PDB file of C-alpha atoms and ligand atoms in Angstrom:
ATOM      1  CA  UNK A 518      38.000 -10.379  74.278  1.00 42.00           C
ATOM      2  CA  UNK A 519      37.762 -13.354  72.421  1.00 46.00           C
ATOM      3  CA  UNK A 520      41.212 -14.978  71.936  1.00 53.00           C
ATOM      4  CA  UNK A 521      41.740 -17.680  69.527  1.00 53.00           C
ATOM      5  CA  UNK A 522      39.582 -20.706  70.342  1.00 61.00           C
ATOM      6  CA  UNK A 523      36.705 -22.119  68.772  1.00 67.00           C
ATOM      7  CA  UNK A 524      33.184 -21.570  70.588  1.00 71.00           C
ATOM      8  CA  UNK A 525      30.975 -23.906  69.075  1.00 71.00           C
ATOM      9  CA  UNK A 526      31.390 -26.626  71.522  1.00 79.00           C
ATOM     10  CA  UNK A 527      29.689 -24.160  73.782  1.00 81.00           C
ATOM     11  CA  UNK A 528      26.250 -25.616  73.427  1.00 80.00           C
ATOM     12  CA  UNK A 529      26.925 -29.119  73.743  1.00 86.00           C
ATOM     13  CA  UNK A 530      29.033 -28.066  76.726  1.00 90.00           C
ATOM     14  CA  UNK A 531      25.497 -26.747  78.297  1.00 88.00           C
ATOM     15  CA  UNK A 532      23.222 -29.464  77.576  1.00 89.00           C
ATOM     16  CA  UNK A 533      26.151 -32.076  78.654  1.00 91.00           C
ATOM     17  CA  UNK A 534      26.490 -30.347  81.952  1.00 92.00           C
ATOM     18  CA  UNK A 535      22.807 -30.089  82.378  1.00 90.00           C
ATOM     19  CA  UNK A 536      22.277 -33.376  81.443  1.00 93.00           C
ATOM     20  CA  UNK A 537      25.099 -34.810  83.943  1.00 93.00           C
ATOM     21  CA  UNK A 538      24.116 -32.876  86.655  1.00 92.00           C
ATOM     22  CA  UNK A 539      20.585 -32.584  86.594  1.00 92.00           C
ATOM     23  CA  UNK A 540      20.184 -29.050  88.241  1.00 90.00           C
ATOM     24  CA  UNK A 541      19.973 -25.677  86.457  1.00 88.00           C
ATOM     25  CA  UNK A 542      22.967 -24.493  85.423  1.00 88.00           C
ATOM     26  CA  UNK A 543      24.591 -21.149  84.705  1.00 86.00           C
ATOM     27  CA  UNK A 544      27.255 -21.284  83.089  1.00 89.00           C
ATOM     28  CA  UNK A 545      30.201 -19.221  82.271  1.00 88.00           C
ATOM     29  CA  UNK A 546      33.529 -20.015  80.075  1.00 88.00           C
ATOM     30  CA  UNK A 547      36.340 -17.825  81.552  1.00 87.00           C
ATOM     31  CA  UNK A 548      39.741 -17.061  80.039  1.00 84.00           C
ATOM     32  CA  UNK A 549      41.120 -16.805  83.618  1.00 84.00           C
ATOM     33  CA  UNK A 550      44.675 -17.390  84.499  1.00 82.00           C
ATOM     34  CA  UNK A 551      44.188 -18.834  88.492  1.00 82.00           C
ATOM     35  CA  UNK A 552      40.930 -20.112  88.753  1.00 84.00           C
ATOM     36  CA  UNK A 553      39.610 -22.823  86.355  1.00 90.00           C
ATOM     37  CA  UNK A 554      36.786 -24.027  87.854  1.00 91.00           C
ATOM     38  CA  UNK A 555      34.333 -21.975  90.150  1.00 90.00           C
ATOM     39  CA  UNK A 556      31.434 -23.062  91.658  1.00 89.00           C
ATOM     40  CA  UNK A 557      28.730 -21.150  93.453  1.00 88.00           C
ATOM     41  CA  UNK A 558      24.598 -22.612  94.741  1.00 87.00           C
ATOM     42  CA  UNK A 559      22.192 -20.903  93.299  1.00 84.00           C
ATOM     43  CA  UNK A 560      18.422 -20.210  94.064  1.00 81.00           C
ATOM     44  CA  UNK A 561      17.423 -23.277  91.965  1.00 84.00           C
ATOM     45  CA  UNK A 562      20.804 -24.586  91.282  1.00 89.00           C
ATOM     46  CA  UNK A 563      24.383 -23.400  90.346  1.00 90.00           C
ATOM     47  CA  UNK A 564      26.340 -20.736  88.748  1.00 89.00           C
ATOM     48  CA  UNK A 565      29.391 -22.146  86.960  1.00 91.00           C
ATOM     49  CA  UNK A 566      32.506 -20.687  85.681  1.00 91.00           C
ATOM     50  CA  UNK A 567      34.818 -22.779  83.836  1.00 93.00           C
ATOM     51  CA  UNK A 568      38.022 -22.067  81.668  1.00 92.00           C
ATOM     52  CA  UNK A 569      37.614 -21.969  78.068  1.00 91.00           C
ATOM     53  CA  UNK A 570      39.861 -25.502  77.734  1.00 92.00           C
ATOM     54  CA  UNK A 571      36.520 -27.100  79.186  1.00 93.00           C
ATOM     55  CA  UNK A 572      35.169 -26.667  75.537  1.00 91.00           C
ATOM     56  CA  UNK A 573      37.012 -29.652  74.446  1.00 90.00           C
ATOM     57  CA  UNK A 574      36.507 -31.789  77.595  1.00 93.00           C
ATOM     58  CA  UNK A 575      35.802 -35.518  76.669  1.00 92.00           C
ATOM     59  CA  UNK A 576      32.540 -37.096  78.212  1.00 92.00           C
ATOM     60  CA  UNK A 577      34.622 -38.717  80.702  1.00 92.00           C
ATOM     61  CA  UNK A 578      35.986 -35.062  82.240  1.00 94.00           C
ATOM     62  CA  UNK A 579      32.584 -34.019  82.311  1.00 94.00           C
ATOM     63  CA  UNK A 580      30.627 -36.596  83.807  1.00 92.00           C
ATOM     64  CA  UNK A 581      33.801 -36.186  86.907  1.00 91.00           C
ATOM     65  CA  UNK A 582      32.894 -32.727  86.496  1.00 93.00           C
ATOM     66  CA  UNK A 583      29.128 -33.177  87.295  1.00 92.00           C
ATOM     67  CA  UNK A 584      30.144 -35.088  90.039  1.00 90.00           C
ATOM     68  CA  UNK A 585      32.739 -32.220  91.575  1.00 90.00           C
ATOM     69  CA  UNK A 586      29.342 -29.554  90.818  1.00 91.00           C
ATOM     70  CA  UNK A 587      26.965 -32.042  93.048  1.00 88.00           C
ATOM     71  CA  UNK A 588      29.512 -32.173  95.526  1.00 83.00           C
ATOM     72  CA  UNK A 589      31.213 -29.158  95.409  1.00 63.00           C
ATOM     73  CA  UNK A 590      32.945 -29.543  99.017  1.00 60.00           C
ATOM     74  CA  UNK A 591      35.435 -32.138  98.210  1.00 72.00           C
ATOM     75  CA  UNK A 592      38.294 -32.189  96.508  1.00 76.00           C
ATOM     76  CA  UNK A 593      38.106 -32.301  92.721  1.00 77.00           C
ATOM     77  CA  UNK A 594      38.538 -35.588  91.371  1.00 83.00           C
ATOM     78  CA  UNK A 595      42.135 -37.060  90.044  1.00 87.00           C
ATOM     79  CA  UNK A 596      40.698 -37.292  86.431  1.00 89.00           C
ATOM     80  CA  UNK A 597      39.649 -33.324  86.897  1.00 90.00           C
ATOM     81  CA  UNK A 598      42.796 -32.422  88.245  1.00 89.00           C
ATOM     82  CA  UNK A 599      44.593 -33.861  85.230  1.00 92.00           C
ATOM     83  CA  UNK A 600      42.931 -32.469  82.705  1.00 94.00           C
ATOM     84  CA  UNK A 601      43.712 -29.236  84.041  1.00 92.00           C
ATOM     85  CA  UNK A 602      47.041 -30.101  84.371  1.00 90.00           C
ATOM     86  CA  UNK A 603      47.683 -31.168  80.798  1.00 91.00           C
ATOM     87  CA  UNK A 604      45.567 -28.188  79.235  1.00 91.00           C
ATOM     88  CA  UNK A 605      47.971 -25.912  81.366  1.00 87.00           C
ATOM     89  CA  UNK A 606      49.290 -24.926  77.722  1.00 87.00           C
ATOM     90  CA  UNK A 607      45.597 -23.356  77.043  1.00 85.00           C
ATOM     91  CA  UNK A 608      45.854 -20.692  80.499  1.00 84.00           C
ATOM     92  CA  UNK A 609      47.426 -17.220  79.008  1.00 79.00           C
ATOM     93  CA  UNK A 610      50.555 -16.328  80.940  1.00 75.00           C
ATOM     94  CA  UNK A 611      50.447 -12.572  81.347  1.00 64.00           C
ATOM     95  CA  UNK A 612      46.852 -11.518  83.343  1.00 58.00           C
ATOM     96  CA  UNK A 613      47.015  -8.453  82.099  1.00 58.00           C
ATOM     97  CA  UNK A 614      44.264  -6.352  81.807  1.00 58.00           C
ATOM     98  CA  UNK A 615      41.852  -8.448  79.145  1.00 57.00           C
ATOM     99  CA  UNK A 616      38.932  -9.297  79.786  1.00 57.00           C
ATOM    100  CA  UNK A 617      38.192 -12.860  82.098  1.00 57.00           C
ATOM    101  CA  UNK A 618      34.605 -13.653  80.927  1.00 62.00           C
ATOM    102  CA  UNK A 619      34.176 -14.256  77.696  1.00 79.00           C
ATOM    103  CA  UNK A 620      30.892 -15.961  76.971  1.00 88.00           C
ATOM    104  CA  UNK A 621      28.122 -16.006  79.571  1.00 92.00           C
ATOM    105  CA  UNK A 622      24.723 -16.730  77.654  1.00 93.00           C
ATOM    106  CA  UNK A 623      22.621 -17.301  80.812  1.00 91.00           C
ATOM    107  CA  UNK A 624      21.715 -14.190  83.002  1.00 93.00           C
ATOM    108  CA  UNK A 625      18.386 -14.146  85.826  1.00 92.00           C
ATOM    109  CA  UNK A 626      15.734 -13.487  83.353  1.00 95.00           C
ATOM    110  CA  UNK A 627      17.035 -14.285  80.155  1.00 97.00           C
ATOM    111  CA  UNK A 628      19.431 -16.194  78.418  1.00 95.00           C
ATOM    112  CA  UNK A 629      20.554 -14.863  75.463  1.00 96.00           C
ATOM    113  CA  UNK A 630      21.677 -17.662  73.072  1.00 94.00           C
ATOM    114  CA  UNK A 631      17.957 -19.214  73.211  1.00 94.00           C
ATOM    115  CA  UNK A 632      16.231 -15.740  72.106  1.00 97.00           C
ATOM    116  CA  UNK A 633      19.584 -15.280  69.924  1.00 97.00           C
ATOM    117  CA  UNK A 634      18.298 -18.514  68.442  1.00 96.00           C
ATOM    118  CA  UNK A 635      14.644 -17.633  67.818  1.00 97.00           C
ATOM    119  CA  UNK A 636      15.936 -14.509  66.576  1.00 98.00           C
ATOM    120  CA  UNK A 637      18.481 -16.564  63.773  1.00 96.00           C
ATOM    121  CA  UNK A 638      15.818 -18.471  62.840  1.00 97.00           C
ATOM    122  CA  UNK A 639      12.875 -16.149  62.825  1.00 97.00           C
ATOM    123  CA  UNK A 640      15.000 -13.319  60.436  1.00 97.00           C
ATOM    124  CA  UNK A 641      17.912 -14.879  59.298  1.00 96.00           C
ATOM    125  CA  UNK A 642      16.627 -18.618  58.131  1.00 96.00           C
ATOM    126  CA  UNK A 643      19.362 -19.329  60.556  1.00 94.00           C
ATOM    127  CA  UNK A 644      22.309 -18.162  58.553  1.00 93.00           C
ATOM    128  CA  UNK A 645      23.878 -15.806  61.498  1.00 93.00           C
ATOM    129  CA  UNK A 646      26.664 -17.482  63.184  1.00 90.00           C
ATOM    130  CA  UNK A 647      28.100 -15.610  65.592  1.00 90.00           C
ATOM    131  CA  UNK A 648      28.451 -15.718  69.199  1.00 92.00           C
ATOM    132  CA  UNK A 649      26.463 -13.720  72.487  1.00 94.00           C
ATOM    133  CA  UNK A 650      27.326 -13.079  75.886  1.00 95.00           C
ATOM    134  CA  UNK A 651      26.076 -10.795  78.829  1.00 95.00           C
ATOM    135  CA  UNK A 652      29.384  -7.738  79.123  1.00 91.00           C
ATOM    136  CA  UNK A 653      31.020  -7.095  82.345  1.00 83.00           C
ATOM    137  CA  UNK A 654      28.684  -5.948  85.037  1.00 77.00           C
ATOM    138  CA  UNK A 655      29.969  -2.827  85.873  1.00 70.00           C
ATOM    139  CA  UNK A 656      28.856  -0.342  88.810  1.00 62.00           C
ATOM    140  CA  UNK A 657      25.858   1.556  87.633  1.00 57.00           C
ATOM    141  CA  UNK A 658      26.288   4.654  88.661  1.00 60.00           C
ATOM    142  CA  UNK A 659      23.887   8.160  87.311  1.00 59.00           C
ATOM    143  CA  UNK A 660      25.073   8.377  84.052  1.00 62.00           C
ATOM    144  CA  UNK A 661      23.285  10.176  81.132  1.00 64.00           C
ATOM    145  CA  UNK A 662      23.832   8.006  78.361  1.00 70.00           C
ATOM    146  CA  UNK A 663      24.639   4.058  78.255  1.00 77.00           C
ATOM    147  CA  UNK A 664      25.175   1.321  75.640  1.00 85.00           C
ATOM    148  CA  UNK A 665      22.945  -1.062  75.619  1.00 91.00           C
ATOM    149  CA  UNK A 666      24.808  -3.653  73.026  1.00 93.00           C
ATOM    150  CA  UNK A 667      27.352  -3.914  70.900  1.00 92.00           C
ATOM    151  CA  UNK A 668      28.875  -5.927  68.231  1.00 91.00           C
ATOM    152  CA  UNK A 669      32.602  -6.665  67.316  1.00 87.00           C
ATOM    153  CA  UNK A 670      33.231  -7.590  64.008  1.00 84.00           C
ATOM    154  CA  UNK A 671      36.569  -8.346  64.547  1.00 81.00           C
ATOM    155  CA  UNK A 672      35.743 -11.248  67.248  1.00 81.00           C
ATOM    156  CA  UNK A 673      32.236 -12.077  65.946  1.00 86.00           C
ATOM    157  CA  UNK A 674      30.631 -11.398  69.073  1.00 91.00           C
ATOM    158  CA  UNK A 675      27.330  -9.595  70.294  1.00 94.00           C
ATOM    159  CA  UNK A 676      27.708  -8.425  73.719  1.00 95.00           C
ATOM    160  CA  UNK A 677      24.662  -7.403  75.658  1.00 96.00           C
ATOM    161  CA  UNK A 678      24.614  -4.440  78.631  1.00 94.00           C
ATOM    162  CA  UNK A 679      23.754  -6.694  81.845  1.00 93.00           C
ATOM    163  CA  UNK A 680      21.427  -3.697  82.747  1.00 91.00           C
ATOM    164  CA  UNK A 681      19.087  -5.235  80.582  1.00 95.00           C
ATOM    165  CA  UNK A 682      18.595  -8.622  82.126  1.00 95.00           C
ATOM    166  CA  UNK A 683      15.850  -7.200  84.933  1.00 94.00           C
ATOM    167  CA  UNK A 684      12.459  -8.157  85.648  1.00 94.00           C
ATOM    168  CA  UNK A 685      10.679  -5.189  84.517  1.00 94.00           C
ATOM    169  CA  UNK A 686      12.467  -5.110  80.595  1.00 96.00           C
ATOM    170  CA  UNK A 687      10.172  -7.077  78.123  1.00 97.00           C
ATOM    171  CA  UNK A 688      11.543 -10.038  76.062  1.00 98.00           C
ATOM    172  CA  UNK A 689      10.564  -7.882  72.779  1.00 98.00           C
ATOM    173  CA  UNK A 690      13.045  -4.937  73.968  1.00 97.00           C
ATOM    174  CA  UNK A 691      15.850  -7.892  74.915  1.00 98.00           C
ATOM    175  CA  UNK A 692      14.710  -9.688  71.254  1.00 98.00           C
ATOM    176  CA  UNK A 693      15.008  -6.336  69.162  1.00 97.00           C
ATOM    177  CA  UNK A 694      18.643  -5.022  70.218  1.00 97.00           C
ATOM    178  CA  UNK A 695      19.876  -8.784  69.609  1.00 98.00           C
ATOM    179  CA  UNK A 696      18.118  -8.148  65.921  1.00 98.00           C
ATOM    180  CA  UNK A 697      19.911  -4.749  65.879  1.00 96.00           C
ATOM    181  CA  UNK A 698      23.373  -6.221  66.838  1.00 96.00           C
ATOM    182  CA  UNK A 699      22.779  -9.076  64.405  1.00 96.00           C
ATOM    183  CA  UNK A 700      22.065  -7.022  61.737  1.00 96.00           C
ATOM    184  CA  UNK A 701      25.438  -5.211  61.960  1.00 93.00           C
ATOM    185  CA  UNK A 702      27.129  -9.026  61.531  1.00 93.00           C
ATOM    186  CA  UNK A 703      24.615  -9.404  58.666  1.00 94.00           C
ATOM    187  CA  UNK A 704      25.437  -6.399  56.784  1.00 92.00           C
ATOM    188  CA  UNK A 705      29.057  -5.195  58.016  1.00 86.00           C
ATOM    189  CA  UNK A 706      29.979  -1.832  57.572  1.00 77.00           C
ATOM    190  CA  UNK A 707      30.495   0.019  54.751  1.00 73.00           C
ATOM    191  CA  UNK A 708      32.688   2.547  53.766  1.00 71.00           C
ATOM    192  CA  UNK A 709      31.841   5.900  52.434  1.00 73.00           C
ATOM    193  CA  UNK A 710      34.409   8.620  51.793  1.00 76.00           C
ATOM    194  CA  UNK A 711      36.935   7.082  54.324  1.00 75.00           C
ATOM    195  CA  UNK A 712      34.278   6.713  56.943  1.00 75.00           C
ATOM    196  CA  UNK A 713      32.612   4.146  58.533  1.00 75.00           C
ATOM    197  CA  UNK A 714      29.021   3.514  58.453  1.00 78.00           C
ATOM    198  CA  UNK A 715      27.508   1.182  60.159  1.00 83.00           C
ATOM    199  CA  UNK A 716      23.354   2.440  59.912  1.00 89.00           C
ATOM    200  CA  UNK A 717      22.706   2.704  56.907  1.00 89.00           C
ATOM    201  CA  UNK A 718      19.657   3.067  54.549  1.00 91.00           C
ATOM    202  CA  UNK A 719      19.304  -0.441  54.092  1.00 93.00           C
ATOM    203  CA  UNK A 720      20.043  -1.212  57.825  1.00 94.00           C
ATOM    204  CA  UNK A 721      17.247   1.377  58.907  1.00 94.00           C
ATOM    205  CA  UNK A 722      15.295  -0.340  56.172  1.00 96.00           C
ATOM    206  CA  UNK A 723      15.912  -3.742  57.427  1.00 96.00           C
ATOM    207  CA  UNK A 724      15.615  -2.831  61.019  1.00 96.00           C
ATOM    208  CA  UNK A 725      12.271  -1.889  60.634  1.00 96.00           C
ATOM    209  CA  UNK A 726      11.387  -5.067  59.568  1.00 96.00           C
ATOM    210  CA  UNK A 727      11.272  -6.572  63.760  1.00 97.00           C
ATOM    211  CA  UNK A 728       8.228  -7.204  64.328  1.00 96.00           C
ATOM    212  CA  UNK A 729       7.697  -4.962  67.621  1.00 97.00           C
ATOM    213  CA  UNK A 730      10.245  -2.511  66.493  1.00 97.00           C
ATOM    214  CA  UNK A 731       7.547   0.389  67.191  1.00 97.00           C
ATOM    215  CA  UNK A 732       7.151  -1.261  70.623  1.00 97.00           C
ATOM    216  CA  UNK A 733      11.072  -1.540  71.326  1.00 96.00           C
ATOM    217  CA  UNK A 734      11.439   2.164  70.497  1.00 95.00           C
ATOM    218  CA  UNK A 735       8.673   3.803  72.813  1.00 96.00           C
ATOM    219  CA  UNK A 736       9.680   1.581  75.576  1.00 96.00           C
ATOM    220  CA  UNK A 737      13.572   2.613  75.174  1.00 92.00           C
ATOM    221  CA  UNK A 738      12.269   6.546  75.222  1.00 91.00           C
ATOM    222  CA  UNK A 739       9.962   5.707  78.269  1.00 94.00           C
ATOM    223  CA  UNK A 740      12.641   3.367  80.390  1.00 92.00           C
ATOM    224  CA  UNK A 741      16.265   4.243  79.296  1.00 86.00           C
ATOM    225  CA  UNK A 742      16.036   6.272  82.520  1.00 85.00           C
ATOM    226  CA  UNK A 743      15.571   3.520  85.001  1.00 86.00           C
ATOM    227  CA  UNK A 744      18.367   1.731  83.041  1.00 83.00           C
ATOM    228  CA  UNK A 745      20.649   4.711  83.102  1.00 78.00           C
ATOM    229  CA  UNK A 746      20.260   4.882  87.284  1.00 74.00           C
ATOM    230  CA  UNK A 747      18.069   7.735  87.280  1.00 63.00           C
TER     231      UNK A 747
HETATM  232 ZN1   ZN B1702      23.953  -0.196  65.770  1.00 65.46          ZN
END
């Protein structure tokens, strides 16, 4: 879950990092309680997990950060270490059960904040601001039905099934649940007699309106069974 900190430094954090060190980059901002930096080679490059206190990191942290990532079998630099040391008031106490990732945008085949992007801009003359992430990975076992995004209202965030990000799904399909889920942000949910109701009329309406939406459906009634395990 999202806790109380502000995401928007989460793009500069990317291009910084990128920029620095020079390499693909995957990156992940964690809310764990142990390990604030995590670094793991790649195919092309590396897979990065930082703690959410990195959002706020001056250019000075990072740039010793890009040098820890190109290095990664030394120690980590003083400057790194006291950062850390003097965000300490940023790592949650409890571990509890929530949730340790909270925004990962890059996955193998996609990454979802650039087609999130295209997606703002394309539909919603860029007016949607909320955030995206890949959800837990979780063990897919046979199951006969699976949820393939969702959208939390209360934390502002779109979280896409990692089932999705494989070779075989088309960008469209990846495209038109991000639409879907952005719509729900874009329209919230209205109440009718006490309930809920999130598809509406006007969201069918509105749905419609992507332009392979034809193509997104008969490929979910012709796949969902290779996502589902089966
Ligand atoms: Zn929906």
């Amino acid at each position: 879950m999202v806790r109380n900190f502000d995401l928007r430094g989460l793009s500069d954090l990317e291009k910084s990092l990128l920029r620095l060190v020079k390499r693909p980059i995957s990156l992940t901002i964690t809310d764990n309680t142990h390990s604030m930096i995590h670094i793991r080679p790649s195919n092309s490059g590396y897979n990065v997990r930082l703690h959410h206190m990195f959002l706020k990191a001056d250019r000075e942290v990072l740039r010793s950060l890009a040098c820890f990532i190109n290095g990664r079998n030394k120690k980590a630099p003083r400057l790194l270490r006291d950062f850390v040391a003097s965000n300490h008031n940023k790592i949650r106490k409890a571990p509890g059960k929530s949730r340790k990732t909270v925004i990962r945008h890059q996955g193998r085949y996609f990454n979802l904040k650039e087609l999130f992007d295209r997606v703002n801009q394309k539909y919603f003359a860029n007016k949607i601001a909320c955030h995206i992430s890949w959800g837990a990975k979780r063990l897919v076992r046979k199951q006969n039905s699976i949820k393939l995004a969702s959208y939390s209202d209360r934390n502002k965030i779109i979280r896409i099934n990692p089932v999705l990000d494989r070779g075989y799904v088309p960008e469209y399909v990846v495209t038109g649940i991000i639409y879907h889920e952005m719509l729900h942000h874009y329209l919230g949910v209205e109440s009718r007699n006490g309930r809920e109701v999130a598809h509406t009329k006007r969201f069918r309406q509105l749905e419609e309106r992507f332009r392979y939406y034809a193509d997104l459906q008969a490929w979910k009634e012709k796949n969902l069974h290779r996502l589902l395990g089966r």
